[in-house]
Amino acid sequence: MSTASPAARIFSSDNTAGTSPEIIEAVTRAASGQALPYGADDSTAAVRRRLSDVFERDVDVLLVSTGSAANALSLAALTPPWGSVLCHRDSHINNDECGAPEFYTAGAKLVALGGDDAKIDPEELRTAARHKAGDVHSVEPSVVSITQATETGAVYTLDEIRTLGATAAEAGLRLHMDGARFAGALASLGCTPAELTWRAGVDLLSFGATKNGTMTADAIVVFDRSLTAELAFRTKRAGQLAAKMRFHAAQFDAYLTDDLWLRNAAHANAMAARLQEGLKAIPEVGLLGAADANILFCRLPQQVIEGLLAEGYAFYHDRWEPGVVRFVTSFATTPQDVDDLLQAVGRHAG
Amino acid sequence: MSTASPAARIFSSDNTAGTSPEIIEAVTRAASGQALPYGADDSTAAVRRRLSDVFERDVDVLLVSTGSAANALSLAALTPPWGSVLCHRDSHINNDECGAPEFYTAGAKLVALGGDDAKIDPEELRTAARHKAGDVHSVEPSVVSITQATETGAVYTLDEIRTLGATAAEAGLRLHMDGARFAGALASLGCTPAELTWRAGVDLLSFGATKNGTMTADAIVVFDRSLTAELAFRTKRAGQLAAKMRFHAAQFDAYLTDDLWLRNAAHANAMAARLQEGLKAIPEVGLLGAADANILFCRLPQQVIEGLLAEGYAFYHDRWEPGVVRFVTSFATTPQDVDDLLQAVGRHAG
Amino acid sequence: MSTASPAARIFSSDNTAGTSPEIIEAVTRAASGQALPYGADDSTAAVRRRLSDVFERDVDVLLVSTGSAANALSLAALTPPWGSVLCHRDSHINNDECGAPEFYTAGAKLVALGGDDAKIDPEELRTAARHKAGDVHSVEPSVVSITQATETGAVYTLDEIRTLGATAAEAGLRLHMDGARFAGALASLGCTPAELTWRAGVDLLSFGATKNGTMTADAIVVFDRSLTAELAFRTKRAGQLAAKMRFHAAQFDAYLTDDLWLRNAAHANAMAARLQEGLKAIPEVGLLGAADANILFCRLPQQVIEGLLAEGYAFYHDRWEPGVVRFVTSFATTPQDVDDLLQAVGRHAG
Amino acid sequence: MSTASPAARIFSSDNTAGTSPEIIEAVTRAASGQALPYGADDSTAAVRRRLSDVFERDVDVLLVSTGSAANALSLAALTPPWGSVLCHRDSHINNDECGAPEFYTAGAKLVALGGDDAKIDPEELRTAARHKAGDVHSVEPSVVSITQATETGAVYTLDEIRTLGATAAEAGLRLHMDGARFAGALASLGCTPAELTWRAGVDLLSFGATKNGTMTADAIVVFDRSLTAELAFRTKRAGQLAAKMRFHAAQFDAYLTDDLWLRNAAHANAMAARLQEGLKAIPEVGLLGAADANILFCRLPQQVIEGLLAEGYAFYHDRWEPGVVRFVTSFATTPQDVDDLLQAVGRHAG
């Protein structure tokens, strides 16, 4: 295939993988016949029912084309334009969406907080959540956004989320979860989707799927259903209401069938763990931070980095201190892919 | 299939059809292997080359998830927030996108003009294009947006477009074409894509595909390539830059291969023509307006409308004067579908 | 004075007048001593009390620098970005504010309705108030905005306002009044401020003052006080919260003392009536439309228009059909000014 | 006077002062006669000429009602919505304008940099100015905004500004100066206005006046006059184009006559210096940071703070570490006011 490397040597992101065969089959089944547009079709309704089952309560669902859209729409529903979004300074919404949250919220301000492993520090949140609240000279703290799993591959524990959620609730703020890698976090924690979200205070979830097996569909899962009407208008107005929604729905239907989403995520996590184990055995490699899901940071000697690049491997390596490298696995990564990479690292380190 | 009616009785819109088999095949081929994300893959580059061939010049291309996004992004690149968009009062951007143009442009004003068959009246444009230009108390005329084919199924002739384009150019305005049904217009006119667009003054084209055979991908074709950098930022910021762009590209690649797009459009037009011919033969039916592409308006006796609805037919019938009905055909409409409908109309009229 | 014509020959707008001596005295008194900024001073509080007395109920007040700001802030508090503002096609917000409403509302749509004398036609409102309500493909009807007195100098009767207010309320829409010439309307009708506003359903009032005697201060009067907190944030965010608010407050305090505002308005109206009477006596002049306040439209022979211009008179004359002219009087217009104008018209007509 | 404290014990901000007598006189002179609205009057033109003289080149000028409006309009003209504004983390635009920059720019991002005395650290700027430039996933570095004098009362040296300006220029960024206390900085440095602005690379200047003697008028001084047309539209659209502009102009005309602006600023600075000298002599007081203009930070024993508050003194004292206090003097502060304060500090410290 012209669009793919002959071997899977791209470890820069899980978005370089294709899609699961089950997804393709579902889309193929959806290809013929007539269906009502804009989400009025049966299959979109089925996705809502499936996600209500997954989350053990009635939820509303909006299927959109990217995770950035899911995040930005969610935040727009949770903060007024003069509000602030409290997030981690390393968060995707703060760094990697070209200001989509600012665009969708009509200019709300992202307030960047610190904390290890790209998790918001609870003390910083406590202060920020009440900073100049009610003071018209300052933006109004309005929503907390956490990423689960985080941008560095760590996973918030249930207790950590509950603590942040309680702080938000006490200060009258709403809670958004950027779940671009939600399935991976769930697979890592072994808890229920309900525990990880609304039971811990989450109002809106960006339920990521593209990175974990779908093609072009992510979702917003609405726990506070009083927000649904507004989200529906915002989604249409953003050019995110697909006419042939059946094709988004088909992807999600397959994704949620027979736990494909959880199996894919568990596999990606297992591949990262396999990689981590292998790297531990190479003395020249230093592992960095938590690697709870499918993202792994480590420190490599310069000649290893150069050797891997020369072999056609792709990964981020020049965004942090010299020597720091990020590897990301996906549902499509094979044990052989991992072992080949390990062998290459070892070869260049030796 | 649960999402489809057993027989094709939905004539409310061409967005109720599925997708062409060639599209599914291309998406299936794109499913495996690794590819660079966000449009850096080979297949997205191939789409740009194909569209450059189609339009007989180097164009830039942005693949987005909906036609509303294509329109709104285009307009945002062509007008400042204090500008106005001159469009027909029946245009999709004015009525059917929930203010997406206003959102993306940061509040530009749509100025609605009249004209038969949802075509902008050239005289009205001449006046509006200079209305209070340069006066800070008023929004600044900035861009003309025309829909080809129009919302009522008419097709602007080349001369008509050239005239509007010249008026725009003389007044210093830019020209956008909403080509949600561009292929249908082209099939109807028999001219070249270049003649219909940049040679007539079009700066940006919303190159619609979803209504004519793709699943979830439309495009912006950029003739004025000085706008490309801005459009790239705007597209990302709008949550419209797909991570797995290969799946949008695959759809387009198939759509543009072996003239699938033109064949699909010609078929949809032929089905509308067949319907028109059949309706002409029924004395109780009055045809209304131009039906140059795949949309047809007519006047039906009330008992015909009710009879069709009772049989499970779907179509718009209560948006205009009593008795006025809109039928839309698609690439997937069969001659039998049309003949069945005609028979039903005749039956209830008789 | 260098900034003024030697004689008062400008009848183009009431904004060409200066300010009342009482206003200057109040500002002079406010010039020394210390005061808390941003409206926390005593004098701003006093304005709120005065306006509460005027309107016979507790109101909140925001003092801003222009009428456009008052309108745009009010509309932003009454409509979501995906909402529509139903207004007259000749309204100031629709034509003369360079899209300030669209800017402040983050892109809401102004829907222009017809009606004589720049008053919204009640039937058109009834239809528009429910047009596609709840349909995500269309902007949501959210607020009705009426101008009192209207842009053509007519004044809505109490019954007319109540009718529009009832239509708005039944459809769940809010009601905004652009009272740029509110005092003039009040003087014309002889009713109470309460009757003209909240008793008729008005939620927010742009309480114009600049055109009627203040220098640089207009106000928003808030009847629905649940909107106050939001308006306070929006006002600051718009750069409309004056640090030295005492100077806005001083203007308003004088404006509201001893009925200065009503006396000024009654005088301006009387000057327009005097002009109207005088013009009636000149056979070559045709009076046009209602002239209930301080704006008067008439039809003049071309040689009269040219003669007046040649004498240094200023007025709008080329915005409508040939021969149509607008004259505006103000609190500062003298009977002599009017008589001089009448004499000049007569001279050129003769 | 009811709005003022009997004695000048408010040292919380220079915006608690009234206005200079010369300003009142000018406004009084402007009160009568007719003048063209919206800045077409002679007096507004005269302000432009005066400021062109001050800055030794033709400048354009927009008179607005607040410093926040001047800042936000300037930034909107210098950055696209997907751009970033590089500013100090303590800057007014970042903390004290309720997101006005985000509102006016349609959602640009403020990137907060560090540096002593609220001056941007040149090294941090060098990095930030090129951070992910051209990368559509990230906001685009577009403009540097510096505050002169800074929010902590320091003044950038000419060399410091030139260095920041050169960094901005090399990276293709524009330079904005928030000159809320521009006159104070100028008085402190003794250089020319031209040296402090356009000769050092400044494109747009928020020329603050309200804090230094005017009532309700600040200005944008436009050095890059290619921005003027855009700024004019933006100003109107923001509700910042005063109808009776003559009253803004009159304030500025007096402010710029006979160096009133420089005399006022020099006086305010002298009062801060007097306060500083006096505090130095009190051993319990610790001076903090640079006090180059009219703002002074110091550390006071808790009983001094409490004693001053009990006597009716007002100043910020609970925004930083315990004991840290900010005093601000103004053009209206008298030597006696300062001496009284010093005596009170000494009394409570003793």
PDB file of C-alpha atoms in Angstrom, chain A residues 66-278:
ATOM      1  CA  THR A  66     -12.169  14.606  15.515  1.00  0.00           C
ATOM      2  CA  GLY A  67     -11.124  14.579  19.129  1.00  0.00           C
ATOM      3  CA  SER A  68     -10.362  18.273  18.969  1.00  0.00           C
ATOM      4  CA  ALA A  69     -13.955  18.928  17.966  1.00  0.00           C
ATOM      5  CA  ALA A  70     -15.194  16.757  20.828  1.00  0.00           C
ATOM      6  CA  ASN A  71     -13.035  18.667  23.288  1.00  0.00           C
ATOM      7  CA  ALA A  72     -13.817  22.114  21.976  1.00  0.00           C
ATOM      8  CA  LEU A  73     -17.556  21.528  21.785  1.00  0.00           C
ATOM      9  CA  SER A  74     -17.561  20.120  25.305  1.00  0.00           C
ATOM     10  CA  LEU A  75     -15.681  23.061  26.721  1.00  0.00           C
ATOM     11  CA  ALA A  76     -17.932  25.517  24.900  1.00  0.00           C
ATOM     12  CA  ALA A  77     -20.913  23.970  26.631  1.00  0.00           C
ATOM     13  CA  LEU A  78     -19.265  24.210  30.044  1.00  0.00           C
ATOM     14  CA  THR A  79     -17.796  27.696  30.167  1.00  0.00           C
ATOM     15  CA  PRO A  80     -19.052  31.134  29.228  1.00  0.00           C
ATOM     16  CA  PRO A  81     -16.767  33.188  26.973  1.00  0.00           C
ATOM     17  CA  TRP A  82     -15.505  35.059  30.023  1.00  0.00           C
ATOM     18  CA  GLY A  83     -14.699  31.832  31.847  1.00  0.00           C
ATOM     19  CA  SER A  84     -11.475  29.940  32.290  1.00  0.00           C
ATOM     20  CA  VAL A  85     -10.651  26.310  31.655  1.00  0.00           C
ATOM     21  CA  LEU A  86      -8.285  24.877  34.234  1.00  0.00           C
ATOM     22  CA  CYS A  87      -6.096  22.284  32.583  1.00  0.00           C
ATOM     23  CA  HIS A  88      -2.618  20.825  32.729  1.00  0.00           C
ATOM     24  CA  ARG A  89       0.050  22.815  30.985  1.00  0.00           C
ATOM     25  CA  ASP A  90       0.942  19.745  28.913  1.00  0.00           C
ATOM     26  CA  SER A  91      -2.627  19.048  27.904  1.00  0.00           C
ATOM     27  CA  HIS A  92      -3.631  18.525  24.305  1.00  0.00           C
ATOM     28  CA  ILE A  93      -6.231  21.275  24.497  1.00  0.00           C
ATOM     29  CA  ASN A  94      -3.549  23.696  25.644  1.00  0.00           C
ATOM     30  CA  ASN A  95      -0.876  22.793  23.136  1.00  0.00           C
ATOM     31  CA  ASP A  96      -2.040  20.783  20.208  1.00  0.00           C
ATOM     32  CA  GLU A  97      -5.380  22.061  18.970  1.00  0.00           C
ATOM     33  CA  CYS A  98      -4.378  25.433  17.524  1.00  0.00           C
ATOM     34  CA  GLY A  99      -6.718  27.228  19.855  1.00  0.00           C
ATOM     35  CA  ALA A 100      -9.816  25.188  19.030  1.00  0.00           C
ATOM     36  CA  PRO A 101     -11.077  25.600  22.615  1.00  0.00           C
ATOM     37  CA  GLU A 102     -10.660  29.355  22.362  1.00  0.00           C
ATOM     38  CA  PHE A 103     -12.459  29.365  19.028  1.00  0.00           C
ATOM     39  CA  TYR A 104     -15.413  27.264  20.118  1.00  0.00           C
ATOM     40  CA  THR A 105     -15.823  28.982  23.500  1.00  0.00           C
ATOM     41  CA  ALA A 106     -15.695  32.452  21.913  1.00  0.00           C
ATOM     42  CA  GLY A 107     -12.517  33.289  23.739  1.00  0.00           C
ATOM     43  CA  ALA A 108     -12.439  31.568  27.109  1.00  0.00           C
ATOM     44  CA  LYS A 109      -8.992  31.388  28.660  1.00  0.00           C
ATOM     45  CA  LEU A 110      -7.049  28.204  29.294  1.00  0.00           C
ATOM     46  CA  VAL A 111      -5.279  28.410  32.623  1.00  0.00           C
ATOM     47  CA  ALA A 112      -2.345  26.019  32.647  1.00  0.00           C
ATOM     48  CA  LEU A 113      -1.575  24.160  35.871  1.00  0.00           C
ATOM     49  CA  GLY A 114       1.369  21.975  36.781  1.00  0.00           C
ATOM     50  CA  GLY A 115       1.672  18.439  38.150  1.00  0.00           C
ATOM     51  CA  ASP A 116       3.701  15.312  37.486  1.00  0.00           C
ATOM     52  CA  ASP A 117       2.982  12.978  34.608  1.00  0.00           C
ATOM     53  CA  ALA A 118       0.717  15.591  33.006  1.00  0.00           C
ATOM     54  CA  LYS A 119      -1.763  15.131  35.858  1.00  0.00           C
ATOM     55  CA  ILE A 120      -3.171  18.293  37.411  1.00  0.00           C
ATOM     56  CA  ASP A 121      -1.718  18.902  40.859  1.00  0.00           C
ATOM     57  CA  PRO A 122      -4.639  18.904  43.303  1.00  0.00           C
ATOM     58  CA  GLU A 123      -3.244  21.764  45.359  1.00  0.00           C
ATOM     59  CA  GLU A 124      -2.776  23.960  42.333  1.00  0.00           C
ATOM     60  CA  LEU A 125      -6.311  23.194  41.299  1.00  0.00           C
ATOM     61  CA  ARG A 126      -7.649  24.097  44.712  1.00  0.00           C
ATOM     62  CA  THR A 127      -6.099  27.532  44.437  1.00  0.00           C
ATOM     63  CA  ALA A 128      -6.960  28.096  40.810  1.00  0.00           C
ATOM     64  CA  ALA A 129     -10.559  26.979  41.193  1.00  0.00           C
ATOM     65  CA  ARG A 130     -11.314  29.977  43.381  1.00  0.00           C
ATOM     66  CA  HIS A 131      -8.844  32.479  41.904  1.00  0.00           C
ATOM     67  CA  LYS A 132     -10.635  35.821  41.641  1.00  0.00           C
ATOM     68  CA  ALA A 133     -13.990  34.080  41.348  1.00  0.00           C
ATOM     69  CA  GLY A 134     -16.747  36.611  40.886  1.00  0.00           C
ATOM     70  CA  ASP A 135     -14.288  39.393  40.062  1.00  0.00           C
ATOM     71  CA  VAL A 136     -15.282  40.982  36.759  1.00  0.00           C
ATOM     72  CA  HIS A 137     -11.716  42.060  36.091  1.00  0.00           C
ATOM     73  CA  SER A 138     -10.624  38.481  35.704  1.00  0.00           C
ATOM     74  CA  VAL A 139     -11.844  35.475  33.784  1.00  0.00           C
ATOM     75  CA  GLU A 140     -14.158  33.324  35.862  1.00  0.00           C
ATOM     76  CA  PRO A 141     -12.986  29.801  36.805  1.00  0.00           C
ATOM     77  CA  SER A 142     -15.596  27.650  35.096  1.00  0.00           C
ATOM     78  CA  VAL A 143     -14.419  24.195  34.112  1.00  0.00           C
ATOM     79  CA  VAL A 144     -11.686  21.708  34.887  1.00  0.00           C
ATOM     80  CA  SER A 145     -10.454  19.560  32.026  1.00  0.00           C
ATOM     81  CA  ILE A 146      -8.403  16.438  32.669  1.00  0.00           C
ATOM     82  CA  THR A 147      -6.925  14.054  30.138  1.00  0.00           C
ATOM     83  CA  GLN A 148      -7.320  10.348  30.788  1.00  0.00           C
ATOM     84  CA  ALA A 149      -4.888   8.734  29.970  1.00  0.00           C
ATOM     85  CA  THR A 150      -2.639  11.772  30.123  1.00  0.00           C
ATOM     86  CA  GLU A 151      -0.497  13.110  27.312  1.00  0.00           C
ATOM     87  CA  THR A 152       2.538  11.394  28.808  1.00  0.00           C
ATOM     88  CA  GLY A 153       0.863   8.026  29.128  1.00  0.00           C
ATOM     89  CA  ALA A 154       0.028   8.147  32.814  1.00  0.00           C
ATOM     90  CA  VAL A 155      -3.405   7.220  34.095  1.00  0.00           C
ATOM     91  CA  TYR A 156      -5.210   9.090  36.854  1.00  0.00           C
ATOM     92  CA  THR A 157      -6.324   6.733  39.611  1.00  0.00           C
ATOM     93  CA  LEU A 158      -9.964   6.778  40.587  1.00  0.00           C
ATOM     94  CA  ASP A 159      -9.056   8.533  43.797  1.00  0.00           C
ATOM     95  CA  GLU A 160      -7.155  11.194  41.952  1.00  0.00           C
ATOM     96  CA  ILE A 161     -10.112  11.917  39.703  1.00  0.00           C
ATOM     97  CA  ARG A 162     -12.522  11.959  42.595  1.00  0.00           C
ATOM     98  CA  THR A 163     -10.315  14.446  44.403  1.00  0.00           C
ATOM     99  CA  LEU A 164     -10.149  16.781  41.412  1.00  0.00           C
ATOM    100  CA  GLY A 165     -13.861  16.305  40.812  1.00  0.00           C
ATOM    101  CA  ALA A 166     -14.671  17.187  44.394  1.00  0.00           C
ATOM    102  CA  THR A 167     -12.534  20.314  44.229  1.00  0.00           C
ATOM    103  CA  ALA A 168     -14.291  21.338  41.053  1.00  0.00           C
ATOM    104  CA  ALA A 169     -17.725  20.678  42.491  1.00  0.00           C
ATOM    105  CA  GLU A 170     -17.033  22.556  45.713  1.00  0.00           C
ATOM    106  CA  ALA A 171     -15.980  25.611  43.765  1.00  0.00           C
ATOM    107  CA  GLY A 172     -18.943  25.346  41.412  1.00  0.00           C
ATOM    108  CA  LEU A 173     -16.893  24.305  38.401  1.00  0.00           C
ATOM    109  CA  ARG A 174     -17.774  21.680  35.829  1.00  0.00           C
ATOM    110  CA  LEU A 175     -15.611  18.691  34.946  1.00  0.00           C
ATOM    111  CA  HIS A 176     -14.611  17.643  31.451  1.00  0.00           C
ATOM    112  CA  MET A 177     -12.559  14.586  30.609  1.00  0.00           C
ATOM    113  CA  ASP A 178     -10.531  14.448  27.428  1.00  0.00           C
ATOM    114  CA  GLY A 179     -10.709  10.727  26.845  1.00  0.00           C
ATOM    115  CA  ALA A 180      -8.742  10.557  23.635  1.00  0.00           C
ATOM    116  CA  ARG A 181      -7.262   7.407  25.172  1.00  0.00           C
ATOM    117  CA  PHE A 182     -10.141   6.624  27.498  1.00  0.00           C
ATOM    118  CA  ALA A 183     -10.221   2.932  26.600  1.00  0.00           C
ATOM    119  CA  GLY A 184      -6.544   2.623  27.393  1.00  0.00           C
ATOM    120  CA  ALA A 185      -7.048   4.197  30.786  1.00  0.00           C
ATOM    121  CA  LEU A 186      -9.946   1.903  31.492  1.00  0.00           C
ATOM    122  CA  ALA A 187      -7.963  -1.139  30.456  1.00  0.00           C
ATOM    123  CA  SER A 188      -5.164   0.005  32.695  1.00  0.00           C
ATOM    124  CA  LEU A 189      -7.310   0.619  35.752  1.00  0.00           C
ATOM    125  CA  GLY A 190      -9.736  -2.246  35.442  1.00  0.00           C
ATOM    126  CA  CYS A 191     -12.595  -0.168  36.853  1.00  0.00           C
ATOM    127  CA  THR A 192     -15.965   0.487  35.231  1.00  0.00           C
ATOM    128  CA  PRO A 193     -16.598   3.286  32.756  1.00  0.00           C
ATOM    129  CA  ALA A 194     -19.152   4.716  35.195  1.00  0.00           C
ATOM    130  CA  GLU A 195     -16.667   4.818  38.041  1.00  0.00           C
ATOM    131  CA  LEU A 196     -14.158   6.560  35.852  1.00  0.00           C
ATOM    132  CA  THR A 197     -16.550   9.264  34.733  1.00  0.00           C
ATOM    133  CA  TRP A 198     -19.877  10.459  36.085  1.00  0.00           C
ATOM    134  CA  ARG A 199     -19.537   8.701  39.407  1.00  0.00           C
ATOM    135  CA  ALA A 200     -16.346  10.718  39.872  1.00  0.00           C
ATOM    136  CA  GLY A 201     -18.028  13.956  38.804  1.00  0.00           C
ATOM    137  CA  VAL A 202     -17.414  14.086  35.056  1.00  0.00           C
ATOM    138  CA  ASP A 203     -20.074  16.118  33.224  1.00  0.00           C
ATOM    139  CA  LEU A 204     -18.906  15.621  29.646  1.00  0.00           C
ATOM    140  CA  LEU A 205     -16.521  13.074  28.191  1.00  0.00           C
ATOM    141  CA  SER A 206     -14.639  13.274  24.940  1.00  0.00           C
ATOM    142  CA  PHE A 207     -14.895   9.585  24.180  1.00  0.00           C
ATOM    143  CA  GLY A 208     -11.951   9.037  21.883  1.00  0.00           C
ATOM    144  CA  ALA A 209     -12.087   6.261  19.351  1.00  0.00           C
ATOM    145  CA  THR A 210      -9.975   7.260  16.369  1.00  0.00           C
ATOM    146  CA  LYS A 211      -6.702   6.539  18.138  1.00  0.00           C
ATOM    147  CA  ASN A 212      -8.007   3.119  19.153  1.00  0.00           C
ATOM    148  CA  GLY A 213      -9.481   1.671  15.993  1.00  0.00           C
ATOM    149  CA  THR A 214     -12.128   3.794  14.300  1.00  0.00           C
ATOM    150  CA  MET A 215     -11.413   5.806  11.167  1.00  0.00           C
ATOM    151  CA  THR A 216     -12.948   9.240  11.409  1.00  0.00           C
ATOM    152  CA  ALA A 217     -15.306   9.275  14.346  1.00  0.00           C
ATOM    153  CA  ASP A 218     -15.050  10.379  17.955  1.00  0.00           C
ATOM    154  CA  ALA A 219     -17.847  11.062  20.387  1.00  0.00           C
ATOM    155  CA  ILE A 220     -19.033  13.327  23.124  1.00  0.00           C
ATOM    156  CA  VAL A 221     -20.757  11.406  25.888  1.00  0.00           C
ATOM    157  CA  VAL A 222     -23.155  13.651  27.778  1.00  0.00           C
ATOM    158  CA  PHE A 223     -23.758  12.794  31.417  1.00  0.00           C
ATOM    159  CA  ASP A 224     -25.371  16.115  32.260  1.00  0.00           C
ATOM    160  CA  ARG A 225     -28.161  15.835  29.753  1.00  0.00           C
ATOM    161  CA  SER A 226     -29.318  19.392  30.360  1.00  0.00           C
ATOM    162  CA  LEU A 227     -26.435  20.273  28.029  1.00  0.00           C
ATOM    163  CA  THR A 228     -27.630  18.175  25.105  1.00  0.00           C
ATOM    164  CA  ALA A 229     -29.815  20.731  23.355  1.00  0.00           C
ATOM    165  CA  GLU A 230     -27.071  23.308  23.415  1.00  0.00           C
ATOM    166  CA  LEU A 231     -24.504  20.783  22.211  1.00  0.00           C
ATOM    167  CA  ALA A 232     -26.733  19.820  19.309  1.00  0.00           C
ATOM    168  CA  PHE A 233     -26.897  23.418  18.075  1.00  0.00           C
ATOM    169  CA  ARG A 234     -23.200  23.928  18.637  1.00  0.00           C
ATOM    170  CA  THR A 235     -22.337  20.742  16.768  1.00  0.00           C
ATOM    171  CA  LYS A 236     -24.366  21.702  13.715  1.00  0.00           C
ATOM    172  CA  ARG A 237     -23.015  25.251  13.789  1.00  0.00           C
ATOM    173  CA  ALA A 238     -19.475  23.893  13.904  1.00  0.00           C
ATOM    174  CA  GLY A 239     -19.957  21.917  10.709  1.00  0.00           C
ATOM    175  CA  GLN A 240     -19.696  18.748  12.765  1.00  0.00           C
ATOM    176  CA  LEU A 241     -23.139  17.268  12.164  1.00  0.00           C
ATOM    177  CA  ALA A 242     -22.500  14.678   9.470  1.00  0.00           C
ATOM    178  CA  ALA A 243     -25.244  14.299   6.881  1.00  0.00           C
ATOM    179  CA  LYS A 244     -24.540  10.602   6.475  1.00  0.00           C
ATOM    180  CA  MET A 245     -24.200  10.032  10.196  1.00  0.00           C
ATOM    181  CA  ARG A 246     -24.799   6.337   9.635  1.00  0.00           C
ATOM    182  CA  PHE A 247     -21.146   6.039   8.697  1.00  0.00           C
ATOM    183  CA  HIS A 248     -19.967   7.502  11.983  1.00  0.00           C
ATOM    184  CA  ALA A 249     -22.500   5.345  13.775  1.00  0.00           C
ATOM    185  CA  ALA A 250     -21.424   2.196  11.988  1.00  0.00           C
ATOM    186  CA  GLN A 251     -17.872   2.728  13.146  1.00  0.00           C
ATOM    187  CA  PHE A 252     -18.999   3.168  16.714  1.00  0.00           C
ATOM    188  CA  ASP A 253     -21.392   0.277  16.602  1.00  0.00           C
ATOM    189  CA  ALA A 254     -18.602  -2.076  15.642  1.00  0.00           C
ATOM    190  CA  TYR A 255     -16.219  -0.404  18.055  1.00  0.00           C
ATOM    191  CA  LEU A 256     -18.562  -1.113  20.950  1.00  0.00           C
ATOM    192  CA  THR A 257     -19.554  -4.608  19.838  1.00  0.00           C
ATOM    193  CA  ASP A 258     -17.982  -7.588  21.603  1.00  0.00           C
ATOM    194  CA  ASP A 259     -15.715  -5.216  23.519  1.00  0.00           C
ATOM    195  CA  LEU A 260     -13.619  -4.410  20.467  1.00  0.00           C
ATOM    196  CA  TRP A 261     -12.744  -1.050  22.022  1.00  0.00           C
ATOM    197  CA  LEU A 262     -11.488  -2.672  25.219  1.00  0.00           C
ATOM    198  CA  ARG A 263      -9.659  -5.433  23.407  1.00  0.00           C
ATOM    199  CA  ASN A 264      -7.925  -2.926  21.147  1.00  0.00           C
ATOM    200  CA  ALA A 265      -6.892  -0.802  24.088  1.00  0.00           C
ATOM    201  CA  ALA A 266      -5.686  -3.729  26.142  1.00  0.00           C
ATOM    202  CA  HIS A 267      -3.584  -4.832  23.208  1.00  0.00           C
ATOM    203  CA  ALA A 268      -2.022  -1.405  22.724  1.00  0.00           C
ATOM    204  CA  ASN A 269      -1.245  -1.251  26.427  1.00  0.00           C
ATOM    205  CA  ALA A 270       0.268  -4.722  26.333  1.00  0.00           C
ATOM    206  CA  MET A 271       2.518  -3.732  23.487  1.00  0.00           C
ATOM    207  CA  ALA A 272       3.739  -0.713  25.443  1.00  0.00           C
ATOM    208  CA  ALA A 273       4.358  -2.949  28.442  1.00  0.00           C
ATOM    209  CA  ARG A 274       6.278  -5.382  26.270  1.00  0.00           C
ATOM    210  CA  LEU A 275       8.355  -2.534  24.982  1.00  0.00           C
ATOM    211  CA  GLN A 276       8.949  -1.262  28.502  1.00  0.00           C
ATOM    212  CA  GLU A 277      10.060  -4.665  29.692  1.00  0.00           C
ATOM    213  CA  GLY A 278      12.442  -4.991  26.809  1.00  0.00           C
TER     214      GLY A 278
END
